[in-house]
Short mmCIF file of C-alpha atoms in Angstrom, two decimals:
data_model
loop_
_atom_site.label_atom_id
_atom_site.label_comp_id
_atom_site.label_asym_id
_atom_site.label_seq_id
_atom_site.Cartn_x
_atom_site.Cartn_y
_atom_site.Cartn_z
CA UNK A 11 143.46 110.03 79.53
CA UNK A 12 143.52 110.71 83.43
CA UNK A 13 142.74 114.30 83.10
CA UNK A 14 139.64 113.80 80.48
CA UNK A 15 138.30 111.46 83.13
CA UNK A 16 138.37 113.29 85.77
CA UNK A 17 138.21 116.79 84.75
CA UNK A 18 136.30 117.03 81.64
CA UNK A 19 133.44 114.18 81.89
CA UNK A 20 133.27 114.12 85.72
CA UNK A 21 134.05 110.15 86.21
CA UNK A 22 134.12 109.61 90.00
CA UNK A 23 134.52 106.06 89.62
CA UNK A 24 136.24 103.48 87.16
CA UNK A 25 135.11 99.41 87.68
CA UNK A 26 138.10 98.70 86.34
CA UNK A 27 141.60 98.52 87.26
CA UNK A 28 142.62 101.32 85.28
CA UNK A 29 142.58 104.51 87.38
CA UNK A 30 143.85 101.60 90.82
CA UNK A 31 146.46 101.50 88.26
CA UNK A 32 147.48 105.18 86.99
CA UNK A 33 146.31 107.89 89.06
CA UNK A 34 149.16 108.29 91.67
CA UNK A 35 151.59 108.70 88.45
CA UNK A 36 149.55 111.26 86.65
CA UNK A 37 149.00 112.89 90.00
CA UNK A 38 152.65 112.74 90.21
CA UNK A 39 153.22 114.45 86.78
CA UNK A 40 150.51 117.29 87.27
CA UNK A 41 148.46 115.83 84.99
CA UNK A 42 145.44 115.81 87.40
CA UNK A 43 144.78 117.69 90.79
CA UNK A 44 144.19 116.04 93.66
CA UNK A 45 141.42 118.55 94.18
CA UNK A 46 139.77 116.48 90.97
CA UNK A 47 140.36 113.09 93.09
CA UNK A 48 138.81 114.70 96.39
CA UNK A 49 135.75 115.52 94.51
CA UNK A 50 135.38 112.03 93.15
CA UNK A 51 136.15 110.45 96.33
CA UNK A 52 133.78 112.90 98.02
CA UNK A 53 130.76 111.88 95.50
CA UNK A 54 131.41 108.02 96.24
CA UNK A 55 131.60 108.34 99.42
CA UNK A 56 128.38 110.75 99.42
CA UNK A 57 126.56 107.85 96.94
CA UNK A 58 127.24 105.25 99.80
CA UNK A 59 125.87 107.70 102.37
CA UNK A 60 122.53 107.86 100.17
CA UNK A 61 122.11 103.80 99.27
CA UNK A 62 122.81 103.10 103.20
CA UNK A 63 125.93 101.79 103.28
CA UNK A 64 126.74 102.95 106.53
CA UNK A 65 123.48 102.40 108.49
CA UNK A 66 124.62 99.67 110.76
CA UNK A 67 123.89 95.26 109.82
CA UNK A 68 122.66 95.63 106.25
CA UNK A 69 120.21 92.32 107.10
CA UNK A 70 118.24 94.77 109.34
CA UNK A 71 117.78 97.22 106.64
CA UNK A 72 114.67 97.49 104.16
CA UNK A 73 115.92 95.10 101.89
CA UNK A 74 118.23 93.22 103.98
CA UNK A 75 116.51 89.58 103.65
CA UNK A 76 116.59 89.52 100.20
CA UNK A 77 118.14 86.94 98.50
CA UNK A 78 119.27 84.31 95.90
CA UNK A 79 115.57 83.24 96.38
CA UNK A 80 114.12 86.54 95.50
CA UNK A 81 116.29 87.12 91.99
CA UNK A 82 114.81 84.20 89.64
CA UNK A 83 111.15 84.68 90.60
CA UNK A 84 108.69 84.37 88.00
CA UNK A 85 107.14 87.64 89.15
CA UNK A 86 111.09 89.21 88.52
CA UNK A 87 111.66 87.69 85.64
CA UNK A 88 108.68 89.02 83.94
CA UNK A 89 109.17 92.43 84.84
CA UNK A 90 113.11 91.46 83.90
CA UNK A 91 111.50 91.06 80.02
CA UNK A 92 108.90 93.95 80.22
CA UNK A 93 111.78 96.22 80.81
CA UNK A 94 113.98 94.94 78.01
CA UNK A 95 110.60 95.10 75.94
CA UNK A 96 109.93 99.18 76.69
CA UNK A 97 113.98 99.36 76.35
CA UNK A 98 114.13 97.97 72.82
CA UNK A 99 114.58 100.54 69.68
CA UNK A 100 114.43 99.19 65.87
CA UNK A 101 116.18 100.48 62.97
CA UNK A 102 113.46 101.73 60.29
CA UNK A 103 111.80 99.11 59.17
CA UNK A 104 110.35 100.33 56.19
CA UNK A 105 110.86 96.65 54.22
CA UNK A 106 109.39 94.53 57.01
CA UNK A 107 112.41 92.31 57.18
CA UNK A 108 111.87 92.57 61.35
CA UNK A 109 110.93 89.99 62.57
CA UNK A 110 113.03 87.15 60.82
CA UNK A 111 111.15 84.79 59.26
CA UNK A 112 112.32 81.41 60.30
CA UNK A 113 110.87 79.92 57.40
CA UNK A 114 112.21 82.67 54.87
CA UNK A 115 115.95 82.57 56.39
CA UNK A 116 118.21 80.12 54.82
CA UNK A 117 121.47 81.53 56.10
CA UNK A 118 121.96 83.80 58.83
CA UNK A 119 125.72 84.64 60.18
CA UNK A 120 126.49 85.68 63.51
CA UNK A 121 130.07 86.48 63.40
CA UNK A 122 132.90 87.77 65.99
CA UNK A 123 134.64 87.19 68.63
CA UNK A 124 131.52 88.01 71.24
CA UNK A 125 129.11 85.92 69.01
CA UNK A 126 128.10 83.45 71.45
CA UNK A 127 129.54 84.50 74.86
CA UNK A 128 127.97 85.63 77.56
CA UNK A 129 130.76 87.20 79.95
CA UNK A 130 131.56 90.30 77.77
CA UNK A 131 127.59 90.55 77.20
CA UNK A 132 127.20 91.00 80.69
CA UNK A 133 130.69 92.51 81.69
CA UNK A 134 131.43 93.25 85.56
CA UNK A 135 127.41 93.92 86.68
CA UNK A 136 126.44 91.03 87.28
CA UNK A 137 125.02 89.13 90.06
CA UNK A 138 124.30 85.29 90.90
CA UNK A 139 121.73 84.09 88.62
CA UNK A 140 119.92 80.47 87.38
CA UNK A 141 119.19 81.19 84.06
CA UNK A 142 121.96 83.28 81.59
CA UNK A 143 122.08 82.90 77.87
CA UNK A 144 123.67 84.17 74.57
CA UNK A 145 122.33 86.17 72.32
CA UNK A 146 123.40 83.44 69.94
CA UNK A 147 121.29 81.02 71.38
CA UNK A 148 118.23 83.29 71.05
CA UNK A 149 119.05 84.23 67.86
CA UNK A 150 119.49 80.45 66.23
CA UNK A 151 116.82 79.23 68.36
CA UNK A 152 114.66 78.62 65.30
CA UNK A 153 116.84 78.40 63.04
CA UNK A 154 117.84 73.97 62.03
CA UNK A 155 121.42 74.30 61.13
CA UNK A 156 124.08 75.79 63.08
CA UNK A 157 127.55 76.44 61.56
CA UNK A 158 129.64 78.76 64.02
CA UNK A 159 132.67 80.41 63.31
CA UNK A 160 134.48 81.66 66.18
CA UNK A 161 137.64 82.75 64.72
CA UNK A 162 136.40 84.49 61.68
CA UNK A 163 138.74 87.53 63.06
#
């Protein structure tokens, strides 16, 4: 696993715990080459460089006054939705079954483990923010009544 990540798809960095966790051992066995680690280390380190890391009090920077004020702005949040809008793609909707019809549904299942969480949704990206919801909540917004199954696995 080690050596695919580092020598065949070129990851330079894992959010996880994962390579924190392995790499000295496969390192160890000659599974990877420290060369390989070098040249991820080097391209972090490089990254940094580029986004300023190392320029000195980051609240005298460009951006450096910026926020918890500056996240939930109307102005943000609009471009937030204009970007999911241009980032959407729709199966074939030959039958024009898209949109639901919240008059036409009379059952509508939202099943597994992730069905209404928003943690895994948003994984180990995000920031502070006012306003987070589920897909499930979007999805059953319209719709009058709710049965959810949460251990249907």
């Amino acid at each position: 696993m080690l050596l695919k990540c580092f020598d065949l798809i070129g990851l330079d960095l894992n959010c996880g715990s994962f390579l924190g966790k392995h790499t000295e051992a496969a390192v160890t066995a000659g599974l990877v080459n420290e060369s390989a680690i070098d040249r991820a280390v080097s391209n972090n380190f490089a990254t940094l460089m580029r986004l300023g890391f190392f320029d000195g009090d980051p609240s005298k920077q460009l951006y450096g006054k910026l926020g918890p004020k500056d996240v939930c702005t109307a102005e943000n949040q609009e471009l937030a939705r204009e970007a999911a809008r241009q980032g959407i793609v729709l199966l074939k909707n030959t039958a024009g079954s898209l949109p639901l019809s919240p008059t036409a549904i009379k059952n509508l299942a939202v099943i597994g483990p992730n069905a209404n969480v928003t943690k895994t949704m948003i994984g180990n990206y995000e920031g502070k923010t006012s306003i987070i919801s589920s897909n499930f909540l979007h999805i059953t917004s319209n719709v009058h009544q709710i049965n959810l199954l949460n251990d249907v696995f």
